[in-house]
Coordinates of C-alpha atoms and ligand atoms in Angstrom, one line a residue:
M18 CA 19.7 114.8 60.9
E19 CA 17.4 115.6 63.8
Y20 CA 17.9 114.4 67.4
L21 CA 15.2 113.5 69.9
S22 CA 15.4 113.6 73.7
T23 CA 14.9 110.3 75.4
R24 CA 12.4 112.0 77.8
G25 CA 10.2 113.2 74.9
A26 CA 9.6 116.7 76.4
A27 CA 12.3 118.8 74.7
P28 CA 12.1 119.9 71.1
P29 CA 14.1 118.0 68.5
L30 CA 17.4 119.7 67.6
E31 CA 20.0 119.6 64.8
F32 CA 23.5 118.3 65.4
E33 CA 25.3 121.6 66.3
D34 CA 22.8 122.4 69.0
V35 CA 22.9 118.9 70.4
L36 CA 26.7 119.2 70.5
I37 CA 26.7 122.4 72.5
T38 CA 23.7 121.6 74.7
G39 CA 24.9 118.2 75.9
L40 CA 22.0 117.2 78.2
A41 CA 18.5 118.0 76.9
P42 CA 16.5 120.6 78.9
D43 CA 14.0 117.9 80.0
G44 CA 16.9 115.9 81.5
G45 CA 17.0 113.4 78.6
L46 CA 19.8 112.3 76.3
Y47 CA 19.7 113.1 72.6
V48 CA 19.6 110.2 70.1
P49 CA 19.3 110.5 66.3
R50 CA 15.7 110.2 64.9
D51 CA 16.9 107.6 62.3
W52 CA 20.0 105.5 61.9
P53 CA 21.9 106.3 58.7
S54 CA 22.7 103.1 56.9
L55 CA 26.0 101.4 56.1
T56 CA 25.6 98.8 53.3
E57 CA 27.8 95.9 52.6
A58 CA 29.4 98.0 49.8
D59 CA 30.0 100.8 52.3
M60 CA 31.6 98.4 54.7
H61 CA 33.8 97.1 51.9
A62 CA 34.8 100.6 51.1
I63 CA 35.6 101.4 54.7
G64 CA 38.0 98.5 54.8
G65 CA 40.1 100.3 52.2
L66 CA 40.2 103.7 53.9
S67 CA 42.6 105.2 56.5
Y68 CA 41.1 105.4 60.0
A69 CA 40.6 109.2 59.6
D70 CA 38.8 108.9 56.3
A71 CA 36.6 106.0 57.6
A72 CA 35.7 108.3 60.5
S73 CA 34.6 111.2 58.3
R74 CA 32.6 108.8 56.2
V75 CA 30.8 107.2 59.2
V76 CA 30.0 110.4 61.1
A77 CA 29.1 112.7 58.1
P78 CA 25.4 111.7 58.1
F79 CA 25.1 112.5 61.8
I80 CA 26.6 115.9 61.4
G81 CA 24.6 116.9 58.3
D82 CA 25.5 120.4 57.1
A83 CA 27.0 121.7 60.3
V84 CA 30.4 120.9 58.9
D85 CA 31.0 120.6 55.1
D86 CA 32.6 117.4 53.8
E87 CA 35.9 118.9 53.1
A88 CA 36.3 120.6 56.5
L89 CA 35.2 117.3 58.2
A90 CA 37.8 115.3 56.3
G91 CA 40.5 117.8 57.4
M92 CA 39.2 117.7 60.9
T93 CA 39.3 113.9 61.3
R94 CA 42.7 113.8 59.7
R95 CA 44.1 116.3 62.2
T96 CA 42.3 114.5 65.0
Y97 CA 43.7 111.0 64.4
A98 CA 47.1 112.3 63.3
V99 CA 47.9 112.8 67.0
F100 CA 47.6 109.1 67.7
D101 CA 50.9 107.3 67.8
H102 CA 50.1 104.2 65.8
P103 CA 49.8 104.3 62.0
D104 CA 46.6 102.2 62.1
V105 CA 45.2 104.4 64.9
A106 CA 43.1 101.5 66.2
P107 CA 45.1 98.3 65.4
L108 CA 43.9 94.8 65.8
V109 CA 46.1 92.3 67.6
E110 CA 45.4 88.5 67.7
I111 CA 45.6 86.9 71.1
G112 CA 43.9 83.6 70.5
E113 CA 42.0 81.5 68.0
D114 CA 40.2 84.3 66.0
E115 CA 40.3 86.2 69.3
W116 CA 41.4 89.8 69.0
L117 CA 42.2 93.0 70.9
L118 CA 41.2 96.3 69.3
E119 CA 43.9 98.6 70.8
L120 CA 42.2 101.9 71.6
F121 CA 45.0 103.4 73.7
H122 CA 47.3 105.0 71.2
G123 CA 45.9 108.5 71.8
P124 CA 47.6 111.3 73.9
T125 CA 46.2 110.1 77.3
L126 CA 46.5 106.4 76.6
A127 CA 42.8 105.5 76.9
F128 CA 39.9 105.1 74.4
K129 CA 38.2 108.3 75.5
D130 CA 40.7 110.2 73.3
F131 CA 38.9 108.8 70.2
A132 CA 35.8 110.8 71.0
L133 CA 37.2 113.7 72.9
Q134 CA 39.9 114.6 70.4
L135 CA 37.2 115.0 67.8
L136 CA 34.7 116.7 70.1
G137 CA 37.2 119.4 71.0
R138 CA 37.6 120.3 67.3
L139 CA 33.9 120.0 66.6
F140 CA 33.2 122.4 69.5
D141 CA 35.8 124.9 68.3
H142 CA 34.4 124.8 64.7
A143 CA 30.7 125.3 65.9
L144 CA 31.7 128.2 68.3
A145 CA 33.7 129.9 65.6
R146 CA 30.7 129.7 63.2
R147 CA 28.4 131.2 65.8
G148 CA 31.0 133.8 67.0
E149 CA 30.6 132.4 70.5
R150 CA 33.0 131.4 73.3
V151 CA 32.4 128.9 76.2
T152 CA 34.0 128.0 79.5
I153 CA 34.2 124.3 80.0
V154 CA 34.2 123.1 83.6
G155 CA 34.5 119.6 84.9
A156 CA 35.6 117.5 87.9
T157 CA 37.8 114.5 87.6
S158 CA 39.0 111.6 89.8
G159 CA 41.9 111.1 87.4
D160 CA 41.2 110.0 83.8
T161 CA 38.5 111.9 82.1
G162 CA 40.0 115.2 83.1
S163 CA 43.2 114.6 81.2
A164 CA 41.4 113.4 78.1
A165 CA 39.2 116.5 78.2
I166 CA 42.2 118.8 78.7
H167 CA 44.1 117.2 75.8
A168 CA 41.0 117.6 73.6
C169 CA 40.6 121.3 74.4
R170 CA 44.2 122.5 74.7
G171 CA 45.0 125.3 72.2
R172 CA 41.3 125.5 70.9
E173 CA 40.6 129.2 70.1
N174 CA 37.0 129.6 71.3
L175 CA 37.0 128.0 74.7
D176 CA 38.7 127.8 78.1
I177 CA 38.8 124.6 80.2
F178 CA 38.9 124.5 84.0
I179 CA 39.3 121.0 85.5
L180 CA 39.0 120.4 89.2
H181 CA 40.7 117.5 90.9
P182 CA 41.0 116.5 94.6
E183 CA 44.4 117.7 95.8
G184 CA 46.7 114.7 96.5
R185 CA 44.1 112.1 95.6
V186 CA 45.0 111.4 92.0
S187 CA 48.1 109.5 90.9
D188 CA 51.3 111.4 89.9
V189 CA 50.9 110.3 86.3
Q190 CA 47.3 111.3 86.2
R191 CA 48.0 114.7 87.7
R192 CA 51.0 115.4 85.4
Q193 CA 49.0 114.4 82.3
M194 CA 46.8 117.4 83.2
T195 CA 49.2 119.9 84.8
T196 CA 52.0 119.7 82.3
V197 CA 49.8 121.0 79.5
A198 CA 51.2 124.5 78.9
D199 CA 48.4 126.0 76.7
A200 CA 47.0 129.2 78.1
N201 CA 43.4 128.1 77.8
V202 CA 44.0 125.1 80.2
H203 CA 43.4 125.7 83.9
N204 CA 44.0 123.0 86.5
I205 CA 42.5 123.5 90.0
A206 CA 43.4 121.2 92.9
I207 CA 40.7 121.4 95.5
R208 CA 41.5 120.8 99.2
G209 CA 38.8 118.1 99.4
T210 CA 37.6 114.9 97.8
F211 CA 36.3 114.0 94.3
D212 CA 32.8 114.4 95.6
D213 CA 33.6 117.9 96.8
C214 CA 34.9 118.7 93.3
Q215 CA 31.7 117.4 91.7
A216 CA 29.5 119.3 94.1
L217 CA 31.3 122.5 93.3
V218 CA 30.9 121.9 89.5
K219 CA 27.2 121.2 90.0
A220 CA 26.8 124.3 92.2
M221 CA 28.4 126.4 89.4
F222 CA 25.9 125.1 86.9
N223 CA 23.1 125.7 89.3
D224 CA 24.1 129.4 89.7
A225 CA 22.1 130.8 86.7
H226 CA 24.0 134.1 86.7
F227 CA 27.4 132.6 86.7
R228 CA 26.4 130.0 84.2
A229 CA 25.1 132.6 81.7
D230 CA 28.0 135.1 82.3
M231 CA 30.6 132.5 81.8
R232 CA 28.7 130.5 79.2
L233 CA 29.4 127.3 81.1
S234 CA 29.6 124.1 79.1
A235 CA 30.7 120.5 79.7
V236 CA 32.2 117.7 77.6
N237 CA 30.7 114.9 79.7
S238 CA 30.0 111.3 78.8
I239 CA 26.4 111.8 77.8
N240 CA 27.2 114.1 74.8
W241 CA 25.9 112.5 71.7
A242 CA 29.1 113.4 69.7
R243 CA 31.1 111.2 71.9
V244 CA 29.0 108.2 71.1
M245 CA 29.1 109.1 67.4
A246 CA 32.9 109.1 67.3
Q247 CA 33.0 105.7 68.9
I248 CA 30.9 104.0 66.3
V249 CA 33.8 104.3 63.9
Y250 CA 36.1 101.7 65.3
Y251 CA 33.4 99.0 65.4
A252 CA 33.0 99.6 61.7
T253 CA 36.7 99.6 60.9
A254 CA 37.3 96.5 63.0
A255 CA 34.4 94.6 61.3
A256 CA 35.6 95.7 57.9
A257 CA 39.2 94.6 58.6
L258 CA 38.2 91.2 59.9
R259 CA 35.5 90.1 57.5
S260 CA 35.7 92.7 54.7
G261 CA 32.5 93.9 56.2
A262 CA 30.5 90.8 55.2
G263 CA 30.5 88.2 57.9
P264 CA 29.4 88.9 61.5
V265 CA 31.8 89.9 64.3
A266 CA 31.4 89.8 68.1
F267 CA 32.7 92.4 70.5
S268 CA 33.4 92.4 74.2
V269 CA 33.3 95.9 75.8
P270 CA 34.7 96.8 79.3
T271 CA 31.7 98.9 80.5
G272 CA 31.0 101.6 83.0
N273 CA 28.6 104.3 81.7
F274 CA 27.4 102.2 78.8
G275 CA 28.7 104.8 76.3
D276 CA 31.2 102.7 74.5
V277 CA 29.0 99.6 74.2
Y278 CA 26.0 101.7 73.2
A279 CA 28.2 102.9 70.2
G280 CA 28.5 99.2 69.3
Y281 CA 24.7 99.0 69.3
A282 CA 24.4 102.1 67.2
A283 CA 26.9 100.6 64.7
Q284 CA 24.8 97.4 64.6
C285 CA 21.6 99.5 64.0
M286 CA 23.4 101.2 61.1
G287 CA 24.2 97.8 59.4
V288 CA 27.7 96.9 60.7
P289 CA 27.5 93.1 60.9
I290 CA 27.7 92.6 64.7
D291 CA 26.0 89.4 66.1
Q292 CA 27.0 89.7 69.7
L293 CA 27.9 92.5 72.1
I294 CA 29.3 91.6 75.5
V295 CA 28.7 94.0 78.3
A296 CA 31.7 93.3 80.6
T297 CA 31.5 94.7 84.1
N298 CA 33.7 94.5 87.2
R299 CA 32.0 93.9 90.6
N300 CA 30.1 97.2 90.1
D301 CA 27.6 95.1 88.1
I302 CA 24.4 97.1 87.8
L303 CA 24.3 96.4 84.1
T304 CA 25.0 92.7 84.4
R305 CA 22.1 92.4 86.9
A306 CA 19.9 94.5 84.5
F307 CA 20.5 92.2 81.5
N308 CA 20.6 88.9 83.3
E309 CA 18.0 89.4 86.0
G310 CA 15.9 92.3 84.7
A311 CA 16.6 94.4 87.7
Y312 CA 18.3 97.8 87.3
R313 CA 19.0 98.7 91.0
V314 CA 21.6 101.0 92.4
S315 CA 24.0 99.6 95.1
N316 CA 27.2 101.1 96.6
V317 CA 30.3 101.6 94.5
A318 CA 33.1 99.3 95.4
P319 CA 36.6 100.4 94.4
T320 CA 38.4 98.0 91.9
M321 CA 41.5 97.7 89.8
S322 CA 39.5 99.0 86.9
P323 CA 38.4 102.4 88.4
S324 CA 37.0 103.8 85.2
M325 CA 34.2 101.2 85.4
D326 CA 33.4 101.9 89.1
I327 CA 30.0 103.4 88.6
Q328 CA 26.7 103.4 90.3
V329 CA 24.4 104.2 87.5
S330 CA 25.2 103.9 83.8
S331 CA 23.9 107.2 82.3
N332 CA 24.0 106.1 78.7
F333 CA 21.8 103.0 79.4
E334 CA 18.9 105.4 79.1
R335 CA 19.5 105.5 75.3
L336 CA 19.0 101.8 75.0
L337 CA 16.0 101.9 77.2
F338 CA 14.5 104.5 74.9
D339 CA 14.5 101.9 72.1
L340 CA 13.4 99.0 74.3
Y341 CA 10.4 101.1 75.2
D342 CA 9.5 101.9 71.6
R343 CA 10.9 105.4 71.9
D344 CA 8.2 106.4 74.4
G345 CA 9.7 109.4 76.3
S346 CA 7.0 109.3 79.0
A347 CA 7.9 105.6 79.8
I348 CA 11.5 106.7 80.3
V349 CA 10.5 109.5 82.6
G350 CA 8.7 106.9 84.7
L351 CA 11.8 104.7 84.9
M352 CA 14.1 107.6 85.8
D353 CA 11.7 108.8 88.5
A354 CA 11.7 105.3 90.0
L355 CA 15.5 105.3 89.8
A356 CA 15.6 108.6 91.7
D357 CA 12.9 107.8 94.2
E358 CA 13.2 104.0 94.8
G359 CA 16.8 103.3 93.7
G360 CA 15.8 101.3 90.7
F361 CA 13.2 99.6 88.5
D362 CA 12.5 96.2 86.9
L363 CA 12.6 95.4 83.2
P364 CA 9.9 93.0 82.1
T365 CA 11.1 90.0 80.0
E366 CA 9.3 91.1 76.9
R367 CA 11.1 94.5 76.9
L368 CA 14.5 92.8 77.5
A369 CA 14.0 90.1 74.9
P370 CA 15.2 92.0 71.8
A371 CA 18.2 93.3 73.7
R372 CA 19.1 89.8 74.9
R373 CA 19.4 88.6 71.3
L374 CA 22.3 91.0 70.8
F375 CA 23.8 91.6 74.2
N376 CA 25.3 89.3 76.8
A377 CA 26.5 90.6 80.2
G378 CA 29.0 89.3 82.6
R379 CA 30.6 90.3 85.9
V380 CA 34.3 89.7 86.4
D381 CA 35.8 89.8 89.9
E382 CA 39.2 91.1 91.0
E383 CA 40.8 87.7 91.1
Q384 CA 39.6 86.8 87.6
T385 CA 40.9 90.1 86.4
L386 CA 44.4 89.3 87.7
E387 CA 44.2 85.7 86.3
T388 CA 43.3 87.0 82.9
I389 CA 46.2 89.5 82.8
A390 CA 48.5 86.7 83.8
A391 CA 47.0 84.2 81.3
V392 CA 47.2 86.6 78.3
Y393 CA 50.8 87.4 79.2
A394 CA 51.7 83.7 79.5
E395 CA 49.9 82.9 76.2
T396 CA 51.1 85.8 74.1
G397 CA 53.7 87.9 75.9
Q398 CA 51.3 90.8 75.6
L399 CA 50.5 93.0 78.7
I400 CA 46.9 94.1 79.1
D401 CA 45.4 96.6 81.5
P402 CA 42.8 95.6 84.1
H403 CA 39.9 97.2 82.2
T404 CA 40.8 95.2 79.1
A405 CA 41.2 92.1 81.2
V406 CA 37.6 92.4 82.4
G407 CA 36.6 92.4 78.7
V408 CA 38.8 89.4 77.8
A409 CA 37.6 87.4 80.7
A410 CA 33.9 88.0 79.8
A411 CA 34.6 87.3 76.1
R412 CA 36.1 83.9 77.0
R413 CA 33.2 83.0 79.2
L414 CA 30.4 84.3 77.1
R415 CA 31.5 83.8 73.5
R416 CA 28.6 82.1 71.6
T417 CA 30.6 80.5 68.7
R418 CA 34.1 80.1 67.5
D419 CA 33.0 80.6 63.9
M420 CA 32.9 84.4 64.5
P421 CA 35.8 86.7 65.3
M422 CA 35.7 87.9 68.9
V423 CA 37.1 91.3 69.5
T424 CA 37.7 92.8 72.9
L425 CA 38.1 96.5 73.1
A426 CA 41.5 97.3 74.8
T427 CA 40.4 100.5 76.5
A428 CA 43.6 101.6 78.3
H429 CA 47.3 101.2 77.9
P430 CA 48.8 98.8 80.5
A431 CA 51.3 101.5 81.6
K432 CA 48.3 103.5 83.0
F433 CA 47.7 100.8 85.6
P434 CA 51.3 99.5 86.3
D435 CA 50.6 98.2 89.8
A436 CA 47.9 95.7 88.8
V437 CA 49.8 94.6 85.7
E438 CA 53.0 94.0 87.7
R439 CA 51.1 92.2 90.4
A440 CA 49.6 89.8 87.8
T441 CA 52.7 89.2 85.7
G442 CA 55.8 90.4 87.6
R443 CA 56.5 92.8 84.8
R444 CA 56.1 96.5 85.1
P445 CA 54.9 98.1 81.8
D446 CA 56.9 101.1 80.4
L447 CA 55.3 104.4 79.5
P448 CA 55.3 104.9 75.7
P449 CA 58.2 107.1 74.5
A450 CA 55.8 110.1 73.9
L451 CA 55.1 110.3 77.6
A452 CA 58.6 109.5 78.8
G453 CA 59.3 113.2 79.6
L454 CA 56.1 113.5 81.7
M455 CA 57.8 113.1 85.1
E456 CA 60.3 116.0 84.5
A457 CA 58.0 118.5 82.7
E458 CA 57.0 121.7 84.5
E459 CA 53.5 121.6 86.3
R460 CA 51.0 124.4 86.4
L461 CA 48.1 124.3 88.8
Q462 CA 46.2 126.4 91.4
V463 CA 45.3 125.0 94.8
L464 CA 42.0 126.3 96.2
D465 CA 39.8 125.7 99.2
R466 CA 36.5 123.9 98.9
D467 CA 34.8 127.3 98.6
L468 CA 32.3 128.1 95.8
G469 CA 32.8 131.9 96.0
Q470 CA 36.6 131.7 95.8
L471 CA 36.4 129.2 92.9
Q472 CA 34.0 131.4 90.9
D473 CA 36.3 134.5 91.5
Y474 CA 39.2 132.5 90.2
I475 CA 37.3 131.4 87.0
R476 CA 36.0 134.9 86.4
A477 CA 39.5 136.3 86.6
H478 CA 41.0 133.7 84.3
A479 CA 38.4 132.8 81.6
T480 CA 38.7 134.8 78.4
V481 CA 34.9 135.0 78.0
S482 CA 34.7 137.5 80.9
A483 CA 37.4 139.8 79.4
Ligands
PLP261 C1 35.6 105.2 80.6 C2 36.3 103.8 80.5 C3 35.6 102.6 80.4 C4 34.1 102.6 80.4 O1 33.5 103.1 79.3 P1 32.0 103.5 79.3 O2 31.8 104.2 78.0 O3 31.8 104.5 80.4 O4 31.2 102.3 79.4 C5 36.3 101.5 80.2 N1 37.7 101.5 80.3 C6 38.4 102.6 80.4 C7 39.9 102.5 80.5 C8 37.8 103.8 80.5 O5 38.5 104.9 80.7

């Protein structure tokens, strides 16, 4: 399988290079040249497989010969064995043919584990094959850092350094990172803000010497392999609900457009999906793009669903590429307008095909709390604020009751206990696997907001420099 850059000026690459490269050298995102197909018979077969085996079946054509079938099957089995539910991604009914797809049974209690746990193993496999090592660096305001650390812990061919702003992440979020004891995991608390952390990471990547010496790499949200891994649960959910035959609708709490783009990819492959709801909080650039044809940056407003508090949705570029008939130069024009003028308009004729599949809706803070309370009153089930945004949009925008409506439950309610308690009066418990978190020993280094000091620290602690 070959991959193209959405900006059309970088050479096509095979899977393993796409995995390690992340962002294309022309600034674009990689997408597969063709969509492998899942027939009705494939969908039926997927319904009879374990989640791990369904995963290796769905992703195999994207990976090609970078990993042989047997190794891939072993890899997906080990990946999804760390999830603490036998179904991995269970469906729970909360209304009339209305479902939650629980994606929070992984080690950090959010859906990003589905992709990152596989990504860590794919990286290690590719690096071993090439006899290379890398140093992964990243900045986190809380959640992605812990998912990346849990994905990379104990991997043989990489070190991971995650920067977080000292004192500005929650105790649970910090402990999910700092209690990981593996020697290849390095937590750095920066005396500064999240923006300072991000600026330091960017400065390290811009330092060509340091970048090459340390073989810097990232596992960020634009990596194609993350999208690929997320296609799987759309297929397993559709197969479970309709044996893969009849159509299904999904509502997806959305920030960077990675998760809902995976739903689009599933539909392109043949998974019977008739509606995809892009559910946003009040940071609604995507809702405005789909409904008004205006993709325009505004200020980020903090909400109860912080993982969706974004200014630009980086993965949206992948959908735009298709809406502009895969014309890379058109995408360069749009991205230049975004950088120079803060946005661009989408003509109705470009949006029309997307509007047949997608609906978009914005859910404000009050509706989020009301939805958490309503679902609790109706079913006794606690949902987190991200999931609540999805459920509220699903209930508002559902096109027909003749089709199952599945909302992706992207985080465990115990990750956002304050909002859940405010809405329901009940404080969710941490799952048993995390009960020891508050007592476990922490390991972290506090550093000033100083590039030189940070680089010295990384040089001294990364195995690649030894
Ligand atoms: C990251 C995240 C989202 C948004 O997913 P995107 O792929 O960025 O659209 C939604 N909910 C939770 C809990 C998340 O962590």
